């Protein structure tokens, strides 16, 4: 067993439209956790990608007058390009149209069929294409799907079904006992509440849909898009194809998503894995849904934000920061896009940027490189690390950012109080002691912001001549050291004011 590994996934996003800030949110959070775990020295595998089959994507390609595959190629490339511009450090970008994925799905279902978990039946009912899921009369509002305000389609066709009911009890027990840890606690409660509803066996195939992976045991049907999408988590790491790699990373340590798709993951996916005799994911974390400036994101309102526009204006690092720092991670919240400029100037240009440039400028006047350490700066920094790590380890990433912010505030305030620009003329020893300690504080701060703003972090450590520290084990990174002042460069502007 590879105990030191960290396998994390995002949802694979539908390619019916280009990526928006909602998809970016989950993906950036995943990247932050990934970079943090890499800094801890773990063997990280970070998976993201695109979900390309099904009625919804087929309809979108028809609208665009393109063949489905050609359409998917273009849209999937847009996701990839967006993640690249946001510096998302995925290890693999999977597409459900990849041959390896298709093969893995076929094998997975042949196994489920052999084990007797699949049977043939007939489905009659309502289907919402926008949700890509069946919907009951009871769930409709004025005859429409409440999420998409569209009338569902009536479907009646032969389908294959998965014996969900056979596994429900076991899945429930595992969730209750945190063997599959559902986080946050509120979402776990909601998931457990779902077991009180009458959960039926679900259909795994479609007769009427053409754009999909054909069932290996009945070529007149394609897999239901949701059912085959879930297998991306195993096909991407070599399921039934590269056993060594599969054993290295499976089970997933963390499936990350928003709460809209928790049922598919916590219940359906777990049940299918049990049926296939595969280990279950360790943690499933479902964060909240956000609005933009108080309104639901929608094309009609015209408030859908393209993350690429933000990157053009603020750069990748600041965009990551602005998106993540809006509301507590996990909960529902509001992104105050109207305030981005103001927040950028306050937190980044005047906050981190100003602190680093002040310190680097003053550090040029250090005369006594052997001056003693300023204990107040050292203690504050080490305390902040504790807060930061505890928050990170519990997925409270906004809290980690708050800790960094308080370190920056402390730094700026302490400089104002101690007035080193005066000290350098009156008390060179005290001045040197202060500045040497501040230099080390910003080295440590640079590593704290590394998961959030990797480029800015690199630039800071480069300016203080510590680029090699990136290779150090985590313990050493946060161990207090003395910076070699000969290697310091004069500060440059990290965040130009907007
Ligand atoms: N294709 C499925 C997932 C299959 S995973 C095996 C799907 N795709 S999606 O394109 O609709 O992406 C949904 C996900 O996008 C959410 O779970 C969340 O990660 C992200 N978000 C989309 N809009 C969002 C908000 N407004 N707020 C928070 N997250 C958002 O479902």
Coordinates of C-alpha atoms and ligand atoms in Angstrom, one line a residue:
X1 CA 0.0 0.0 0.0
X2 CA 1.3 3.4 -1.0
X3 CA 0.5 5.3 2.2
X4 CA 2.3 8.5 1.1
X5 CA 0.1 9.0 -2.0
X6 CA -2.7 11.6 -2.5
X7 CA -5.1 10.9 -5.4
X8 CA -7.5 13.8 -5.9
X9 CA -10.1 14.3 -8.6
X10 CA -12.4 17.1 -9.8
X11 CA -15.7 16.4 -11.5
X12 CA -15.2 16.0 -15.3
X13 CA -17.0 18.9 -16.8
X14 CA -19.6 18.8 -19.6
X15 CA -18.4 20.2 -22.8
X16 CA -21.8 21.6 -23.9
X17 CA -20.4 25.1 -23.2
X18 CA -17.1 26.8 -22.4
X19 CA -15.7 26.7 -18.9
X20 CA -17.0 29.3 -16.4
X21 CA -15.9 30.5 -13.0
X22 CA -17.9 27.7 -11.3
X23 CA -15.8 25.0 -12.9
X24 CA -12.7 27.1 -12.2
X25 CA -13.6 27.3 -8.5
X26 CA -13.5 23.6 -7.9
X27 CA -10.5 23.1 -10.1
X28 CA -8.5 25.8 -8.3
X29 CA -9.4 24.4 -4.9
X30 CA -8.2 21.0 -6.1
X31 CA -4.9 22.6 -7.3
X32 CA -4.4 24.3 -4.0
X33 CA -4.7 21.0 -2.1
X34 CA -2.5 19.3 -4.7
X35 CA 0.3 21.8 -4.4
X36 CA 0.1 21.7 -0.6
X37 CA 0.3 17.9 -0.6
X38 CA 3.2 18.0 -3.0
X39 CA 4.9 20.4 -0.7
X40 CA 4.4 17.9 2.1
X41 CA 6.3 15.4 0.0
X42 CA 3.4 13.2 -1.1
X43 CA 3.1 11.2 -4.2
X44 CA 0.2 13.2 -5.7
X45 CA -2.0 12.3 -8.7
X46 CA -4.3 15.1 -9.8
X47 CA -7.0 14.2 -12.2
X48 CA -9.4 16.5 -14.1
X49 CA -11.0 16.4 -17.5
X50 CA -14.1 16.6 -19.6
X51 CA -17.4 14.6 -19.8
X52 CA -18.3 14.4 -23.4
X53 CA -21.0 11.9 -24.2
X54 CA -24.8 12.0 -23.8
X55 CA -27.9 13.9 -25.0
X56 CA -26.9 17.3 -23.7
X57 CA -23.5 17.4 -25.5
X58 CA -25.1 15.9 -28.7
X59 CA -27.7 18.6 -28.7
X60 CA -25.1 21.3 -28.3
X61 CA -23.0 20.0 -31.1
X62 CA -26.0 19.9 -33.4
X63 CA -26.7 23.5 -32.6
X64 CA -23.2 24.4 -33.5
X65 CA -23.6 22.4 -36.7
X66 CA -20.6 20.2 -35.9
X67 CA -20.1 16.5 -35.6
X68 CA -20.1 15.5 -31.9
X69 CA -16.5 14.4 -31.8
X70 CA -15.2 17.5 -33.6
X71 CA -17.3 19.7 -31.2
X72 CA -16.0 17.9 -28.2
X73 CA -12.4 18.3 -29.4
X74 CA -12.8 22.0 -29.6
X75 CA -14.7 22.4 -26.3
X76 CA -12.4 20.1 -24.4
X77 CA -9.4 22.1 -25.6
X78 CA -11.0 25.2 -24.2
X79 CA -11.1 23.6 -20.8
X80 CA -7.6 22.5 -21.0
X81 CA -6.4 25.9 -22.2
X82 CA -8.3 27.6 -19.3
X83 CA -6.7 25.3 -16.7
X84 CA -3.3 25.9 -18.2
X85 CA -3.8 29.7 -18.1
X86 CA -4.8 29.3 -14.4
X87 CA -1.7 27.2 -13.7
X88 CA -3.6 24.1 -12.8
X89 CA -1.0 21.4 -12.3
X90 CA -3.1 18.3 -13.2
X91 CA -1.2 15.0 -13.8
X92 CA -3.9 13.9 -16.2
X93 CA -6.6 15.5 -18.2
X94 CA -9.0 12.7 -19.1
X95 CA -11.7 12.8 -21.8
X96 CA -14.5 10.3 -21.8
X97 CA -14.0 9.9 -25.6
X98 CA -10.4 8.6 -24.9
X99 CA -10.1 5.0 -26.1
X100 CA -8.6 3.8 -22.8
X101 CA -11.6 5.3 -21.0
X102 CA -14.1 3.5 -23.3
X103 CA -12.3 0.2 -22.9
X104 CA -12.2 0.5 -19.1
X105 CA -15.9 1.3 -19.0
X106 CA -16.7 -1.8 -21.1
X107 CA -14.6 -4.0 -18.9
X108 CA -16.1 -2.5 -15.7
X109 CA -19.7 -3.3 -16.9
X110 CA -18.8 -6.8 -18.2
X111 CA -17.6 -7.5 -14.6
X112 CA -20.8 -6.0 -13.1
X113 CA -22.8 -8.2 -15.5
X114 CA -20.9 -11.3 -14.6
X115 CA -21.5 -10.6 -11.0
X116 CA -25.2 -10.4 -11.6
X117 CA -25.5 -6.7 -10.8
X118 CA -27.0 -5.7 -14.1
X119 CA -30.4 -6.8 -15.5
X120 CA -32.6 -5.9 -18.5
X121 CA -35.8 -4.0 -18.0
X122 CA -38.0 -1.3 -19.4
X123 CA -37.9 2.4 -18.4
X124 CA -40.9 4.7 -18.8
X125 CA -40.7 8.1 -17.2
X126 CA -39.5 11.7 -17.5
X127 CA -36.0 12.8 -18.3
X128 CA -34.4 16.2 -18.0
X129 CA -31.7 16.5 -20.7
X130 CA -30.1 19.6 -19.0
X131 CA -29.6 17.6 -15.8
X132 CA -28.9 14.4 -17.7
X133 CA -31.1 12.6 -15.2
X134 CA -34.5 11.1 -14.6
X135 CA -36.9 13.2 -12.8
X136 CA -40.2 12.4 -11.1
X137 CA -43.6 14.1 -11.4
X138 CA -43.2 15.2 -7.8
X139 CA -40.0 17.0 -8.4
X140 CA -41.5 19.2 -11.2
X141 CA -42.6 22.8 -10.6
X142 CA -45.3 23.9 -13.0
X143 CA -44.5 20.9 -15.1
X144 CA -40.9 22.0 -15.4
X145 CA -37.5 20.9 -14.0
X146 CA -37.0 23.4 -11.2
X147 CA -33.3 23.8 -11.9
X148 CA -33.4 24.3 -15.7
X149 CA -37.0 25.6 -16.1
X150 CA -37.5 23.2 -19.0
X151 CA -40.2 20.5 -19.6
X152 CA -38.7 17.1 -19.3
X153 CA -38.9 14.5 -22.1
X154 CA -41.1 11.5 -21.8
X155 CA -39.1 8.3 -22.4
X156 CA -40.2 4.7 -22.8
X157 CA -37.5 2.3 -23.8
X158 CA -35.6 -0.9 -23.1
X159 CA -32.8 -0.3 -20.6
X160 CA -30.3 -2.1 -18.5
X161 CA -30.5 -1.5 -14.8
X162 CA -28.1 -1.6 -12.0
X163 CA -29.2 -3.4 -8.8
X164 CA -28.7 -0.4 -6.6
X165 CA -31.1 -1.8 -3.9
X166 CA -28.8 -4.7 -3.2
X167 CA -26.0 -2.3 -2.0
X168 CA -27.9 0.5 -0.3
X169 CA -27.7 -0.9 3.2
X170 CA -24.0 -1.4 2.9
X171 CA -23.3 2.0 1.4
X172 CA -25.3 3.6 4.2
X173 CA -23.4 1.8 6.9
X174 CA -20.1 2.8 5.3
X175 CA -21.0 6.4 5.2
X176 CA -22.3 6.4 8.7
X177 CA -19.1 4.9 10.0
X178 CA -17.0 7.4 7.9
X179 CA -15.5 4.5 6.0
X180 CA -16.5 6.7 3.1
X181 CA -16.0 10.1 4.7
X182 CA -18.6 12.6 3.4
X183 CA -17.6 16.2 4.1
X184 CA -18.7 18.7 5.3
X185 CA -20.9 17.3 8.1
X186 CA -24.0 18.9 6.8
X187 CA -23.6 17.2 3.4
X188 CA -23.1 13.9 5.1
X189 CA -26.4 14.4 6.9
X190 CA -28.2 15.3 3.7
X191 CA -26.7 12.2 2.0
X192 CA -27.9 10.0 4.9
X193 CA -31.3 11.6 4.5
X194 CA -31.5 10.4 0.9
X195 CA -31.6 6.8 2.1
X196 CA -35.0 7.5 3.6
X197 CA -36.3 8.2 0.2
X198 CA -37.3 5.3 -2.0
X199 CA -34.1 4.9 -4.0
X200 CA -34.7 2.7 -7.0
X201 CA -32.4 0.6 -9.2
X202 CA -31.1 2.9 -11.9
X203 CA -30.8 2.6 -15.6
X204 CA -27.2 2.4 -16.9
X205 CA -28.0 2.6 -20.6
X206 CA -30.0 4.5 -23.3
X207 CA -31.6 3.2 -26.4
X208 CA -32.6 6.5 -27.9
X209 CA -29.3 8.3 -27.4
X210 CA -26.6 7.6 -30.0
X211 CA -23.7 9.7 -28.8
X212 CA -22.0 7.4 -26.2
X213 CA -20.1 4.2 -25.5
X214 CA -21.9 1.1 -26.8
X215 CA -22.7 -1.6 -24.3
X216 CA -20.4 -4.5 -24.9
X217 CA -23.3 -7.0 -24.4
X218 CA -25.9 -5.1 -26.4
X219 CA -24.7 -2.8 -29.2
X220 CA -28.2 -1.2 -29.6
X221 CA -27.6 0.7 -26.4
X222 CA -25.1 3.3 -25.2
X223 CA -24.1 3.8 -21.5
X224 CA -26.0 6.4 -19.6
X225 CA -23.6 9.4 -19.5
X226 CA -23.5 9.7 -15.7
X227 CA -22.8 6.0 -15.2
X228 CA -19.8 6.0 -17.5
X229 CA -18.5 9.4 -16.4
X230 CA -17.9 8.1 -12.9
X231 CA -15.5 5.4 -14.2
X232 CA -13.2 8.2 -15.3
X233 CA -11.7 8.1 -11.8
X234 CA -10.5 4.5 -12.3
X235 CA -9.9 4.5 -16.1
X236 CA -7.5 7.5 -15.8
X237 CA -5.2 5.5 -13.5
X238 CA -5.0 2.3 -15.5
X239 CA -8.0 0.2 -14.4
X240 CA -7.8 -3.2 -16.2
X241 CA -5.0 -1.8 -18.2
X242 CA -2.0 -0.8 -16.0
X243 CA -2.4 -2.8 -12.8
X244 CA 0.7 -1.3 -11.2
X245 CA -0.4 2.2 -11.6
X246 CA -3.9 1.4 -10.5
X247 CA -2.7 -0.2 -7.3
X248 CA -0.4 2.8 -6.7
X249 CA -3.2 5.3 -6.6
X250 CA -6.6 3.7 -6.1
X251 CA -8.7 4.3 -3.9
X252 CA -9.1 8.0 -4.4
X253 CA -8.1 10.0 -1.4
X254 CA -10.5 12.8 -2.3
X255 CA -13.3 13.3 -4.8
X256 CA -14.0 17.0 -4.9
X257 CA -17.1 18.6 -6.3
X258 CA -20.1 20.9 -5.5
X259 CA -23.1 19.5 -3.8
X260 CA -25.2 19.3 -7.0
X261 CA -23.6 16.0 -7.8
X262 CA -23.0 14.4 -4.4
X263 CA -25.8 11.8 -4.8
X264 CA -24.2 10.3 -7.9
X265 CA -20.8 10.1 -6.1
X266 CA -21.8 9.1 -2.6
X267 CA -24.4 6.6 -3.4
X268 CA -24.3 5.4 -7.0
X269 CA -20.6 5.4 -7.4
X270 CA -20.0 3.7 -4.1
X271 CA -22.6 1.0 -4.9
X272 CA -21.1 0.3 -8.3
X273 CA -17.6 0.0 -6.7
X274 CA -18.9 -2.4 -4.1
X275 CA -20.5 -4.5 -6.9
X276 CA -17.2 -4.6 -8.7
X277 CA -15.3 -5.5 -5.5
X278 CA -13.2 -2.4 -5.7
X279 CA -12.0 -0.4 -2.7
X280 CA -14.1 2.8 -2.0
X281 CA -12.9 6.4 -2.1
X282 CA -11.7 7.7 1.2
X283 CA -13.3 11.1 1.2
X284 CA -15.9 12.8 -0.8
X285 CA -16.0 16.6 -0.3
X286 CA -18.9 18.6 -1.7
X287 CA -18.6 22.4 -1.4
X288 CA -21.4 24.9 -1.8
X289 CA -22.8 26.7 -4.7
X290 CA -22.1 30.4 -5.2
X291 CA -23.9 33.3 -6.8
X292 CA -22.3 36.3 -8.5
X293 CA -22.9 39.7 -7.0
X294 CA -26.0 38.2 -5.3
X295 CA -27.5 36.6 -8.4
X296 CA -27.5 33.1 -9.8
X297 CA -25.0 32.7 -12.6
X298 CA -26.9 32.5 -15.9
X299 CA -26.6 33.4 -19.5
X300 CA -29.9 35.2 -19.4
X301 CA -28.8 37.5 -16.7
X302 CA -25.4 37.9 -18.5
X303 CA -23.3 37.4 -15.4
X304 CA -21.4 34.3 -16.4
X305 CA -17.7 35.0 -15.8
X306 CA -15.1 33.5 -18.1
X307 CA -12.0 32.8 -15.9
X308 CA -9.8 33.7 -18.9
X309 CA -11.1 37.3 -18.8
X310 CA -10.0 37.4 -15.1
X311 CA -6.6 36.0 -15.9
X312 CA -6.1 38.7 -18.6
X313 CA -6.9 41.4 -16.2
X314 CA -5.4 40.2 -12.9
X315 CA -2.9 37.4 -13.9
X316 CA -3.3 33.8 -12.9
X317 CA -2.2 34.1 -9.3
X318 CA -4.4 37.0 -8.4
X319 CA -7.4 35.4 -10.1
X320 CA -6.9 32.2 -8.0
X321 CA -6.7 34.4 -4.9
X322 CA -9.8 36.5 -5.8
X323 CA -11.9 33.4 -6.6
X324 CA -10.9 31.6 -3.4
X325 CA -11.0 34.3 -0.9
X326 CA -14.7 35.3 -1.2
X327 CA -16.5 33.1 1.3
X328 CA -15.8 30.1 3.6
X329 CA -14.9 27.1 1.6
X330 CA -17.6 24.4 1.8
X331 CA -20.5 26.7 2.3
X332 CA -22.8 28.5 -0.2
X333 CA -21.6 32.0 -0.8
X334 CA -21.5 35.0 -3.0
X335 CA -18.6 36.1 -5.3
X336 CA -18.4 39.8 -5.2
X337 CA -17.0 40.3 -8.6
X338 CA -17.8 44.1 -8.5
X339 CA -15.3 44.4 -5.7
X340 CA -12.4 42.5 -7.3
X341 CA -10.4 45.6 -8.2
X342 CA -10.7 47.0 -4.7
X343 CA -9.8 43.7 -3.1
X344 CA -6.9 43.2 -5.5
X345 CA -5.5 46.6 -4.5
X346 CA -6.1 46.1 -0.8
X347 CA -5.0 42.5 -0.2
X348 CA -2.4 42.0 -2.9
X349 CA -0.9 45.3 -4.1
X350 CA -1.0 47.0 -0.7
X351 CA -0.8 43.9 1.4
X352 CA 1.6 41.2 0.2
X353 CA 3.1 43.2 -2.6
X354 CA 3.9 46.2 -0.4
X355 CA 5.2 44.1 2.4
X356 CA 7.7 42.3 0.2
X357 CA 8.9 45.4 -1.6
X358 CA 9.4 47.4 1.6
X359 CA 11.4 44.6 3.2
X360 CA 13.6 44.0 0.2
X361 CA 14.3 47.6 -0.2
X362 CA 15.2 48.1 3.5
X363 CA 17.2 44.9 3.5
X364 CA 19.7 46.5 1.1
X365 CA 21.0 48.5 4.1
X366 CA 21.7 45.6 6.4
X367 CA 25.2 45.9 7.7
X368 CA 25.3 43.3 10.5
X369 CA 24.5 40.0 8.9
X370 CA 25.1 38.2 12.2
X371 CA 22.5 40.2 14.1
X372 CA 20.3 38.2 16.4
X373 CA 16.8 37.1 15.5
X374 CA 13.8 39.2 16.4
X375 CA 11.8 36.7 18.5
X376 CA 8.5 38.5 18.0
X377 CA 8.7 37.9 14.2
X378 CA 9.9 34.4 14.6
X379 CA 7.2 33.4 17.1
X380 CA 4.4 35.0 15.0
X381 CA 5.6 33.2 11.9
X382 CA 5.8 29.8 13.5
X383 CA 2.3 30.3 15.1
X384 CA 0.9 31.2 11.7
X385 CA 2.3 28.0 10.3
X386 CA 0.4 26.0 12.9
X387 CA -2.9 27.7 12.1
X388 CA -2.3 27.4 8.4
X389 CA -1.5 23.7 8.4
X390 CA -4.4 22.9 10.6
X391 CA -6.7 24.7 8.3
X392 CA -5.2 23.1 5.2
X393 CA -5.4 19.6 6.6
X394 CA -9.1 20.1 7.3
X395 CA -9.9 21.6 3.9
X396 CA -10.5 25.0 5.4
X397 CA -8.5 26.7 2.7
X398 CA -10.1 30.1 3.2
X399 CA -8.8 30.0 6.8
X400 CA -5.3 29.2 5.6
X401 CA -5.5 32.3 3.4
X402 CA -6.7 34.3 6.5
X403 CA -3.7 33.2 8.4
X404 CA -1.4 34.4 5.7
X405 CA -3.3 37.6 5.6
X406 CA -2.8 38.1 9.3
X407 CA 0.9 37.5 9.0
X408 CA 1.1 40.1 6.2
X409 CA -0.9 42.6 8.4
X410 CA 1.4 41.9 11.3
X411 CA 4.4 42.5 9.1
X412 CA 3.2 45.8 7.7
X413 CA 2.1 47.0 11.1
X414 CA 5.3 46.0 12.9
X415 CA 7.4 47.8 10.3
X416 CA 5.2 51.0 10.8
X417 CA 5.8 50.7 14.6
X418 CA 9.5 50.0 14.6
X419 CA 10.3 52.5 11.8
X420 CA 13.4 50.7 10.5
X421 CA 14.1 53.5 8.0
X422 CA 15.0 55.6 11.1
X423 CA 16.7 52.7 13.0
X424 CA 19.1 52.1 10.2
X425 CA 20.8 55.4 11.1
X426 CA 20.4 55.2 14.9
X427 CA 20.7 51.5 15.8
X428 CA 22.2 49.4 13.0
X429 CA 22.2 46.2 15.2
X430 CA 18.5 46.5 16.0
X431 CA 17.8 47.4 12.4
X432 CA 19.7 44.4 11.0
X433 CA 18.1 42.1 13.5
X434 CA 14.7 43.3 12.4
X435 CA 15.3 43.1 8.7
X436 CA 17.0 39.7 8.8
X437 CA 14.0 38.3 10.6
X438 CA 11.6 40.0 8.2
X439 CA 13.5 38.5 5.3
X440 CA 13.0 35.0 6.8
X441 CA 9.4 35.8 7.5
X442 CA 8.7 36.5 3.9
X443 CA 10.6 33.4 2.8
X444 CA 8.2 31.4 5.0
X445 CA 5.2 33.4 3.8
X446 CA 6.2 32.7 0.2
X447 CA 5.9 29.0 0.9
X448 CA 2.6 29.5 2.6
X449 CA 1.2 31.2 -0.5
X450 CA 2.8 28.7 -2.8
X451 CA -0.3 26.5 -3.2
X452 CA -2.5 29.5 -3.9
X453 CA -0.2 31.8 -5.9
X454 CA 2.6 29.6 -7.2
X455 CA 4.2 32.2 -9.6
X456 CA 4.3 35.0 -7.0
X457 CA 5.7 32.6 -4.5
X458 CA 8.5 31.6 -7.0
X459 CA 9.3 35.3 -7.6
X460 CA 9.6 36.1 -3.9
X461 CA 11.9 33.2 -3.1
X462 CA 13.9 34.0 -6.2
X463 CA 14.3 37.6 -5.0
X464 CA 15.6 36.5 -1.7
X465 CA 17.9 34.0 -3.3
X466 CA 16.2 30.9 -1.9
X467 CA 14.9 29.2 -5.1
X468 CA 16.7 26.0 -4.1
X469 CA 14.6 25.7 -1.0
X470 CA 11.8 24.5 -3.2
X471 CA 13.5 21.1 -3.3
X472 CA 13.7 20.9 0.5
X473 CA 11.5 18.6 2.6
X474 CA 8.6 20.4 4.2
X475 CA 10.1 20.3 7.7
X476 CA 13.2 22.1 6.4
X477 CA 11.1 24.6 4.5
X478 CA 9.4 25.8 7.6
X479 CA 12.5 25.5 9.8
X480 CA 13.7 28.9 10.8
X481 CA 16.9 29.9 9.0
X482 CA 19.1 32.9 8.2
X483 CA 18.9 34.2 4.7
X484 CA 22.2 34.9 2.9
X485 CA 21.9 38.6 2.4
X486 CA 24.5 38.6 -0.4
X487 CA 22.0 36.9 -2.6
X488 CA 19.1 39.3 -2.2
X489 CA 17.9 41.2 -5.1
X490 CA 16.1 44.5 -5.1
X491 CA 12.4 44.0 -5.0
X492 CA 10.3 44.3 -8.1
X493 CA 6.6 45.0 -8.2
X494 CA 4.6 41.8 -7.6
X495 CA 1.1 43.2 -8.1
X496 CA 0.9 46.3 -10.2
X497 CA -2.0 48.5 -8.8
X498 CA -5.2 48.5 -10.7
Ligands
LIG1 N1 -20.3 16.0 -15.9 C1 -20.8 16.1 -14.6 C2 -19.9 15.6 -13.6 C3 -19.4 14.2 -13.8 S1 -18.2 13.7 -12.6 C4 -18.0 12.1 -12.8 C5 -21.2 17.5 -14.3 N2 -20.6 18.5 -15.0 S2 -20.8 20.1 -14.8 O1 -20.1 20.7 -15.9 O2 -22.1 20.4 -14.7 O3 -20.0 20.5 -13.5 C6 -20.6 20.6 -12.3 C7 -19.5 21.1 -11.3 O4 -19.1 22.4 -11.7 C8 -20.0 21.2 -9.9 O5 -20.1 20.0 -9.1 C9 -19.0 22.2 -9.3 O6 -17.8 21.5 -9.2 C10 -18.8 23.1 -10.5 N3 -19.7 24.3 -10.5 C11 -20.5 24.7 -11.5 N4 -21.1 25.9 -11.1 C12 -20.8 26.2 -9.8 C13 -21.2 27.2 -8.9 N5 -22.1 28.2 -9.3 N6 -20.8 27.1 -7.6 C14 -19.9 26.1 -7.2 N7 -19.5 25.2 -8.1 C15 -19.9 25.2 -9.4 O7 -22.0 17.8 -13.4

